[in-house]
Amino acid sequence: MLGEVLQWAQPADAILSLWLRANPKLGGRDRGEISEAVYDVLRHLRRYRRLAETGVGSAARRLAVLGLAATIGQERLAEALQPDENEWLSYAAKIDPATLSREVRHSMPDWLAQRLGDHDEPESLMQALNKPAPLDLRANPLKVERDALLAVLREGPGARYAPEPMPYSPWGIRVAGHPPVNRWPQFENGSLEVQDEGSQLLSLLVAPRRGEMIIDFCAGAGGKTLLLGALMRSTGRLYAFDVSAARLARAKPRFARSGLSNVVPVVIEGENDTRVKRLAGKAQRVLVDAPCSGIGTLRRNPDLKWRQHPESLVELTDLQHRILKSAARCVAPGGRLVYATCSLLEEENSKQAERFLAEHPDFERLDAAALLAQRVPNLALNGPYMQLRPDRHGTDGFFAAVFERKKAVARSAAQPDEAAEPSTEPTPAAPESAAPAEAGQD
């Protein structure tokens, strides 16, 4: 399994899923242990490769041994190893990680270690990115209050996973372990969804109101769309734009379970699609959760740090700029534009926001930290942006900037032939690569 993942042909979760389906005779415990060991190796790959330099056997086997020893324990693994392998593993276990360089100790490629090293308390940040993330859930406010749902989970199948209210999101519930949430009745009836707490907080920045026209410009799997629609009480119109028909098709069962009737999924060909142009100056709120490197989600997707590189960032930042520029055209005078990523890198975050402001004098920046403080007073952030970190906030690394279109701007931005709302008839899918979905827990 590990040998296939390290070819980097596809995301690790996709390869793991295919491999497990191809080996149906494996028991549930085996599947769990293999998955945990693979992800442990991906998190600590650079350090494990350094330790494996002194080992015996194939390189992939040495990495697998280290991953299994970390997840199921050296004692249990010992009976499956040769004597020289056990001797090497004991030697490797005695090496103090503090004696290794920062990039090796935290298993970061050089370029990423340098970028993260510019943050406050970089050691704490890198260490947190290498720890497995908990499972974050969210109550559907259209169907149930968080406290009522929490009480039901504590009395039913979720009790063994110690569900607790999240510290910041008013809808969030955090659980331990890996529960089969998709088989819980609360999930099946749409009362419960899976969504990282940082992703949930984006909805507080969008601040949707009943009856408004709102656009989720990069809807992806639909997690944020669902919460926005519920906060609108299923009124108004909520467009879910994405370049991938397949992604929107996967989101449709979630929309159906949620009970929402105001979501309009629209497949667009790109940021300059005519359906986007027809909404010029019409939307009160526009959310751009832009395709990004996903560096803020390394707890869940540790392979990203090995599959991303500085060259790919150049393409991503150019795409983000184009998408944000296009989405801004849809914002009505006095309307709000929220730009977000699940990244910790400045070129995808604050630098994009500053470039946008420099090129769009008809917009002004709002203090995202101050806006959140009105709803989440215990969330300490330094404005003017929202930057969440796993070591400080227990969330994925989410960034958000909030802009408002000045009311003095004339509505003449819309061309005469752009007056109609976009057609919602089925449209052909654009290539998946045009704008990848966000990597976070949507």
PDB file of N, CA and C in Angstrom, residues 225-297:
ATOM      1  N   THR A 225     -21.868  25.731   1.412  1.00  0.00           N
ATOM      2  CA  THR A 225     -23.161  26.061   0.812  1.00  0.00           C
ATOM      3  C   THR A 225     -24.298  25.633   1.729  1.00  0.00           C
ATOM      4  N   LEU A 226     -24.197  24.444   2.293  1.00  0.00           N
ATOM      5  CA  LEU A 226     -25.240  23.914   3.168  1.00  0.00           C
ATOM      6  C   LEU A 226     -25.481  24.812   4.369  1.00  0.00           C
ATOM      7  N   LEU A 227     -24.406  25.265   4.994  1.00  0.00           N
ATOM      8  CA  LEU A 227     -24.567  26.104   6.177  1.00  0.00           C
ATOM      9  C   LEU A 227     -25.110  27.482   5.799  1.00  0.00           C
ATOM     10  N   LEU A 228     -24.632  28.052   4.702  1.00  0.00           N
ATOM     11  CA  LEU A 228     -25.157  29.344   4.264  1.00  0.00           C
ATOM     12  C   LEU A 228     -26.659  29.253   3.996  1.00  0.00           C
ATOM     13  N   GLY A 229     -27.068  28.186   3.300  1.00  0.00           N
ATOM     14  CA  GLY A 229     -28.484  28.015   2.989  1.00  0.00           C
ATOM     15  C   GLY A 229     -29.331  27.862   4.232  1.00  0.00           C
ATOM     16  N   ALA A 230     -28.822  27.135   5.221  1.00  0.00           N
ATOM     17  CA  ALA A 230     -29.567  26.951   6.470  1.00  0.00           C
ATOM     18  C   ALA A 230     -29.700  28.265   7.225  1.00  0.00           C
ATOM     19  N   LEU A 231     -28.638  29.089   7.227  1.00  0.00           N
ATOM     20  CA  LEU A 231     -28.699  30.374   7.916  1.00  0.00           C
ATOM     21  C   LEU A 231     -29.627  31.347   7.196  1.00  0.00           C
ATOM     22  N   MET A 232     -29.847  31.126   5.897  1.00  0.00           N
ATOM     23  CA  MET A 232     -30.820  31.919   5.135  1.00  0.00           C
ATOM     24  C   MET A 232     -32.232  31.397   5.359  1.00  0.00           C
ATOM     25  N   ARG A 233     -32.363  30.317   6.142  1.00  0.00           N
ATOM     26  CA  ARG A 233     -33.643  29.659   6.408  1.00  0.00           C
ATOM     27  C   ARG A 233     -34.301  29.213   5.113  1.00  0.00           C
ATOM     28  N   SER A 234     -33.463  28.823   4.162  1.00  0.00           N
ATOM     29  CA  SER A 234     -33.908  28.301   2.864  1.00  0.00           C
ATOM     30  C   SER A 234     -34.730  29.318   2.079  1.00  0.00           C
ATOM     31  N   THR A 235     -34.448  30.605   2.298  1.00  0.00           N
ATOM     32  CA  THR A 235     -35.113  31.669   1.539  1.00  0.00           C
ATOM     33  C   THR A 235     -34.119  32.287   0.562  1.00  0.00           C
ATOM     34  N   GLY A 236     -34.584  33.205  -0.261  1.00  0.00           N
ATOM     35  CA  GLY A 236     -33.700  33.862  -1.207  1.00  0.00           C
ATOM     36  C   GLY A 236     -33.196  32.876  -2.253  1.00  0.00           C
ATOM     37  N   ARG A 237     -32.031  33.178  -2.806  1.00  0.00           N
ATOM     38  CA  ARG A 237     -31.432  32.293  -3.808  1.00  0.00           C
ATOM     39  C   ARG A 237     -29.948  32.161  -3.530  1.00  0.00           C
ATOM     40  N   LEU A 238     -29.486  30.932  -3.473  1.00  0.00           N
ATOM     41  CA  LEU A 238     -28.089  30.626  -3.178  1.00  0.00           C
ATOM     42  C   LEU A 238     -27.508  29.843  -4.346  1.00  0.00           C
ATOM     43  N   TYR A 239     -26.638  30.495  -5.113  1.00  0.00           N
ATOM     44  CA  TYR A 239     -26.000  29.835  -6.237  1.00  0.00           C
ATOM     45  C   TYR A 239     -24.760  29.085  -5.763  1.00  0.00           C
ATOM     46  N   ALA A 240     -24.652  27.824  -6.162  1.00  0.00           N
ATOM     47  CA  ALA A 240     -23.470  27.008  -5.884  1.00  0.00           C
ATOM     48  C   ALA A 240     -22.733  26.807  -7.202  1.00  0.00           C
ATOM     49  N   PHE A 241     -21.697  27.625  -7.430  1.00  0.00           N
ATOM     50  CA  PHE A 241     -20.922  27.554  -8.661  1.00  0.00           C
ATOM     51  C   PHE A 241     -19.752  26.589  -8.494  1.00  0.00           C
ATOM     52  N   ASP A 242     -19.453  25.837  -9.537  1.00  0.00           N
ATOM     53  CA  ASP A 242     -18.222  25.048  -9.576  1.00  0.00           C
ATOM     54  C   ASP A 242     -17.944  24.666 -11.029  1.00  0.00           C
ATOM     55  N   VAL A 243     -16.663  24.457 -11.345  1.00  0.00           N
ATOM     56  CA  VAL A 243     -16.307  24.062 -12.704  1.00  0.00           C
ATOM     57  C   VAL A 243     -16.475  22.566 -12.923  1.00  0.00           C
ATOM     58  N   SER A 244     -16.708  21.834 -11.864  1.00  0.00           N
ATOM     59  CA  SER A 244     -16.797  20.374 -11.957  1.00  0.00           C
ATOM     60  C   SER A 244     -18.229  19.895 -11.769  1.00  0.00           C
ATOM     61  N   ALA A 245     -18.796  19.314 -12.816  1.00  0.00           N
ATOM     62  CA  ALA A 245     -20.131  18.726 -12.700  1.00  0.00           C
ATOM     63  C   ALA A 245     -20.121  17.553 -11.736  1.00  0.00           C
ATOM     64  N   ALA A 246     -19.002  16.819 -11.697  1.00  0.00           N
ATOM     65  CA  ALA A 246     -18.908  15.656 -10.813  1.00  0.00           C
ATOM     66  C   ALA A 246     -18.966  16.078  -9.353  1.00  0.00           C
ATOM     67  N   ARG A 247     -18.275  17.166  -9.001  1.00  0.00           N
ATOM     68  CA  ARG A 247     -18.300  17.633  -7.614  1.00  0.00           C
ATOM     69  C   ARG A 247     -19.709  18.075  -7.218  1.00  0.00           C
ATOM     70  N   LEU A 248     -20.347  18.834  -8.086  1.00  0.00           N
ATOM     71  CA  LEU A 248     -21.702  19.281  -7.764  1.00  0.00           C
ATOM     72  C   LEU A 248     -22.684  18.115  -7.706  1.00  0.00           C
ATOM     73  N   ALA A 249     -22.453  17.100  -8.535  1.00  0.00           N
ATOM     74  CA  ALA A 249     -23.324  15.910  -8.491  1.00  0.00           C
ATOM     75  C   ALA A 249     -23.179  15.203  -7.149  1.00  0.00           C
ATOM     76  N   ARG A 250     -21.942  15.152  -6.627  1.00  0.00           N
ATOM     77  CA  ARG A 250     -21.729  14.518  -5.314  1.00  0.00           C
ATOM     78  C   ARG A 250     -22.351  15.349  -4.196  1.00  0.00           C
ATOM     79  N   ALA A 251     -22.467  16.647  -4.427  1.00  0.00           N
ATOM     80  CA  ALA A 251     -23.048  17.512  -3.401  1.00  0.00           C
ATOM     81  C   ALA A 251     -24.570  17.442  -3.367  1.00  0.00           C
ATOM     82  N   LYS A 252     -25.191  17.051  -4.464  1.00  0.00           N
ATOM     83  CA  LYS A 252     -26.659  17.074  -4.537  1.00  0.00           C
ATOM     84  C   LYS A 252     -27.332  16.205  -3.480  1.00  0.00           C
ATOM     85  N   PRO A 253     -26.832  14.995  -3.170  1.00  0.00           N
ATOM     86  CA  PRO A 253     -27.468  14.236  -2.074  1.00  0.00           C
ATOM     87  C   PRO A 253     -27.389  14.966  -0.738  1.00  0.00           C
ATOM     88  N   ARG A 254     -26.318  15.725  -0.516  1.00  0.00           N
ATOM     89  CA  ARG A 254     -26.200  16.494   0.722  1.00  0.00           C
ATOM     90  C   ARG A 254     -27.254  17.611   0.735  1.00  0.00           C
ATOM     91  N   PHE A 255     -27.435  18.273  -0.413  1.00  0.00           N
ATOM     92  CA  PHE A 255     -28.452  19.308  -0.487  1.00  0.00           C
ATOM     93  C   PHE A 255     -29.836  18.720  -0.202  1.00  0.00           C
ATOM     94  N   ALA A 256     -30.095  17.528  -0.745  1.00  0.00           N
ATOM     95  CA  ALA A 256     -31.404  16.897  -0.557  1.00  0.00           C
ATOM     96  C   ALA A 256     -31.631  16.538   0.912  1.00  0.00           C
ATOM     97  N   ARG A 257     -30.625  15.979   1.573  1.00  0.00           N
ATOM     98  CA  ARG A 257     -30.763  15.604   2.989  1.00  0.00           C
ATOM     99  C   ARG A 257     -30.992  16.834   3.868  1.00  0.00           C
ATOM    100  N   SER A 258     -30.389  17.938   3.476  1.00  0.00           N
ATOM    101  CA  SER A 258     -30.400  19.125   4.335  1.00  0.00           C
ATOM    102  C   SER A 258     -31.773  19.775   4.455  1.00  0.00           C
ATOM    103  N   GLY A 259     -32.657  19.517   3.495  1.00  0.00           N
ATOM    104  CA  GLY A 259     -33.966  20.155   3.500  1.00  0.00           C
ATOM    105  C   GLY A 259     -33.982  21.519   2.840  1.00  0.00           C
ATOM    106  N   LEU A 260     -32.883  21.925   2.213  1.00  0.00           N
ATOM    107  CA  LEU A 260     -32.820  23.240   1.571  1.00  0.00           C
ATOM    108  C   LEU A 260     -33.552  23.227   0.227  1.00  0.00           C
ATOM    109  N   SER A 261     -34.209  24.329  -0.063  1.00  0.00           N
ATOM    110  CA  SER A 261     -34.883  24.476  -1.355  1.00  0.00           C
ATOM    111  C   SER A 261     -34.399  25.710  -2.108  1.00  0.00           C
ATOM    112  N   ASN A 262     -33.430  26.428  -1.547  1.00  0.00           N
ATOM    113  CA  ASN A 262     -32.980  27.678  -2.175  1.00  0.00           C
ATOM    114  C   ASN A 262     -31.627  27.557  -2.872  1.00  0.00           C
ATOM    115  N   VAL A 263     -31.069  26.346  -2.962  1.00  0.00           N
ATOM    116  CA  VAL A 263     -29.753  26.152  -3.576  1.00  0.00           C
ATOM    117  C   VAL A 263     -29.915  25.883  -5.065  1.00  0.00           C
ATOM    118  N   VAL A 264     -29.161  26.617  -5.864  1.00  0.00           N
ATOM    119  CA  VAL A 264     -29.179  26.440  -7.318  1.00  0.00           C
ATOM    120  C   VAL A 264     -27.766  26.047  -7.756  1.00  0.00           C
ATOM    121  N   PRO A 265     -27.492  24.751  -7.973  1.00  0.00           N
ATOM    122  CA  PRO A 265     -26.160  24.340  -8.439  1.00  0.00           C
ATOM    123  C   PRO A 265     -25.976  24.736  -9.903  1.00  0.00           C
ATOM    124  N   VAL A 266     -24.849  25.334 -10.226  1.00  0.00           N
ATOM    125  CA  VAL A 266     -24.567  25.775 -11.591  1.00  0.00           C
ATOM    126  C   VAL A 266     -23.139  25.387 -11.960  1.00  0.00           C
ATOM    127  N   VAL A 267     -23.008  24.579 -13.003  1.00  0.00           N
ATOM    128  CA  VAL A 267     -21.683  24.234 -13.519  1.00  0.00           C
ATOM    129  C   VAL A 267     -21.230  25.368 -14.432  1.00  0.00           C
ATOM    130  N   ILE A 268     -20.073  25.931 -14.136  1.00  0.00           N
ATOM    131  CA  ILE A 268     -19.532  27.001 -14.966  1.00  0.00           C
ATOM    132  C   ILE A 268     -18.271  26.523 -15.671  1.00  0.00           C
ATOM    133  N   GLU A 269     -17.962  27.134 -16.780  1.00  0.00           N
ATOM    134  CA  GLU A 269     -16.792  26.727 -17.553  1.00  0.00           C
ATOM    135  C   GLU A 269     -15.508  27.349 -17.027  1.00  0.00           C
ATOM    136  N   GLY A 270     -15.615  28.345 -16.214  1.00  0.00           N
ATOM    137  CA  GLY A 270     -14.445  29.025 -15.668  1.00  0.00           C
ATOM    138  C   GLY A 270     -14.873  30.342 -15.076  1.00  0.00           C
ATOM    139  N   GLU A 271     -13.879  31.116 -14.602  1.00  0.00           N
ATOM    140  CA  GLU A 271     -14.215  32.359 -13.919  1.00  0.00           C
ATOM    141  C   GLU A 271     -14.835  33.402 -14.851  1.00  0.00           C
ATOM    142  N   ASN A 272     -14.713  33.225 -16.177  1.00  0.00           N
ATOM    143  CA  ASN A 272     -15.294  34.182 -17.120  1.00  0.00           C
ATOM    144  C   ASN A 272     -16.544  33.646 -17.813  1.00  0.00           C
ATOM    145  N   ASP A 273     -17.169  32.658 -17.239  1.00  0.00           N
ATOM    146  CA  ASP A 273     -18.385  32.082 -17.804  1.00  0.00           C
ATOM    147  C   ASP A 273     -19.465  33.170 -17.958  1.00  0.00           C
ATOM    148  N   THR A 274     -20.251  33.063 -19.020  1.00  0.00           N
ATOM    149  CA  THR A 274     -21.298  34.068 -19.249  1.00  0.00           C
ATOM    150  C   THR A 274     -22.330  34.101 -18.136  1.00  0.00           C
ATOM    151  N   ARG A 275     -22.540  32.949 -17.470  1.00  0.00           N
ATOM    152  CA  ARG A 275     -23.502  32.920 -16.361  1.00  0.00           C
ATOM    153  C   ARG A 275     -23.005  33.750 -15.191  1.00  0.00           C
ATOM    154  N   VAL A 276     -21.678  33.856 -15.058  1.00  0.00           N
ATOM    155  CA  VAL A 276     -21.113  34.720 -14.018  1.00  0.00           C
ATOM    156  C   VAL A 276     -21.326  36.183 -14.397  1.00  0.00           C
ATOM    157  N   LYS A 277     -21.083  36.521 -15.654  1.00  0.00           N
ATOM    158  CA  LYS A 277     -21.217  37.909 -16.105  1.00  0.00           C
ATOM    159  C   LYS A 277     -22.650  38.412 -15.955  1.00  0.00           C
ATOM    160  N   ARG A 278     -23.642  37.522 -16.124  1.00  0.00           N
ATOM    161  CA  ARG A 278     -25.041  37.943 -16.024  1.00  0.00           C
ATOM    162  C   ARG A 278     -25.447  38.339 -14.606  1.00  0.00           C
ATOM    163  N   LEU A 279     -24.624  37.968 -13.626  1.00  0.00           N
ATOM    164  CA  LEU A 279     -24.932  38.325 -12.237  1.00  0.00           C
ATOM    165  C   LEU A 279     -24.167  39.558 -11.780  1.00  0.00           C
ATOM    166  N   ALA A 280     -23.573  40.291 -12.705  1.00  0.00           N
ATOM    167  CA  ALA A 280     -22.779  41.465 -12.341  1.00  0.00           C
ATOM    168  C   ALA A 280     -23.588  42.437 -11.490  1.00  0.00           C
ATOM    169  N   GLY A 281     -23.042  42.763 -10.301  1.00  0.00           N
ATOM    170  CA  GLY A 281     -23.655  43.749  -9.423  1.00  0.00           C
ATOM    171  C   GLY A 281     -24.945  43.337  -8.757  1.00  0.00           C
ATOM    172  N   LYS A 282     -25.240  42.018  -8.690  1.00  0.00           N
ATOM    173  CA  LYS A 282     -26.548  41.576  -8.176  1.00  0.00           C
ATOM    174  C   LYS A 282     -26.512  40.883  -6.816  1.00  0.00           C
ATOM    175  N   ALA A 283     -25.405  40.314  -6.429  1.00  0.00           N
ATOM    176  CA  ALA A 283     -25.365  39.479  -5.222  1.00  0.00           C
ATOM    177  C   ALA A 283     -25.017  40.297  -3.984  1.00  0.00           C
ATOM    178  N   GLN A 284     -25.765  40.062  -2.909  1.00  0.00           N
ATOM    179  CA  GLN A 284     -25.469  40.761  -1.653  1.00  0.00           C
ATOM    180  C   GLN A 284     -24.246  40.167  -0.945  1.00  0.00           C
ATOM    181  N   ARG A 285     -23.993  38.887  -1.172  1.00  0.00           N
ATOM    182  CA  ARG A 285     -22.847  38.213  -0.543  1.00  0.00           C
ATOM    183  C   ARG A 285     -22.230  37.258  -1.561  1.00  0.00           C
ATOM    184  N   VAL A 286     -20.906  37.254  -1.624  1.00  0.00           N
ATOM    185  CA  VAL A 286     -20.187  36.306  -2.478  1.00  0.00           C
ATOM    186  C   VAL A 286     -19.044  35.700  -1.674  1.00  0.00           C
ATOM    187  N   LEU A 287     -19.020  34.383  -1.609  1.00  0.00           N
ATOM    188  CA  LEU A 287     -17.944  33.659  -0.931  1.00  0.00           C
ATOM    189  C   LEU A 287     -17.050  33.019  -1.981  1.00  0.00           C
ATOM    190  N   VAL A 288     -15.748  33.281  -1.878  1.00  0.00           N
ATOM    191  CA  VAL A 288     -14.756  32.646  -2.740  1.00  0.00           C
ATOM    192  C   VAL A 288     -13.828  31.821  -1.861  1.00  0.00           C
ATOM    193  N   ASP A 289     -14.141  30.548  -1.698  1.00  0.00           N
ATOM    194  CA  ASP A 289     -13.230  29.632  -1.004  1.00  0.00           C
ATOM    195  C   ASP A 289     -12.339  29.052  -2.097  1.00  0.00           C
ATOM    196  N   ALA A 290     -11.252  29.739  -2.375  1.00  0.00           N
ATOM    197  CA  ALA A 290     -10.486  29.529  -3.598  1.00  0.00           C
ATOM    198  C   ALA A 290      -9.692  28.224  -3.582  1.00  0.00           C
ATOM    199  N   PRO A 291      -9.491  27.635  -4.762  1.00  0.00           N
ATOM    200  CA  PRO A 291      -8.569  26.498  -4.858  1.00  0.00           C
ATOM    201  C   PRO A 291      -7.190  26.945  -4.398  1.00  0.00           C
ATOM    202  N   CYS A 292      -6.550  26.121  -3.578  1.00  0.00           N
ATOM    203  CA  CYS A 292      -5.285  26.547  -2.975  1.00  0.00           C
ATOM    204  C   CYS A 292      -4.385  25.344  -2.741  1.00  0.00           C
ATOM    205  N   SER A 293      -3.238  25.597  -2.134  1.00  0.00           N
ATOM    206  CA  SER A 293      -2.261  24.538  -1.879  1.00  0.00           C
ATOM    207  C   SER A 293      -2.746  23.536  -0.841  1.00  0.00           C
ATOM    208  N   GLY A 294      -3.667  23.953   0.034  1.00  0.00           N
ATOM    209  CA  GLY A 294      -4.151  23.063   1.088  1.00  0.00           C
ATOM    210  C   GLY A 294      -3.174  22.857   2.224  1.00  0.00           C
ATOM    211  N   ILE A 295      -2.152  23.703   2.323  1.00  0.00           N
ATOM    212  CA  ILE A 295      -1.132  23.525   3.366  1.00  0.00           C
ATOM    213  C   ILE A 295      -1.747  23.593   4.765  1.00  0.00           C
ATOM    214  N   GLY A 296      -2.839  24.298   4.918  1.00  0.00           N
ATOM    215  CA  GLY A 296      -3.491  24.364   6.225  1.00  0.00           C
ATOM    216  C   GLY A 296      -4.187  23.089   6.629  1.00  0.00           C
ATOM    217  N   THR A 297      -4.298  22.125   5.703  1.00  0.00           N
ATOM    218  CA  THR A 297      -5.010  20.866   5.989  1.00  0.00           C
ATOM    219  C   THR A 297      -4.059  19.682   6.104  1.00  0.00           C
TER     220      THR A 297
END
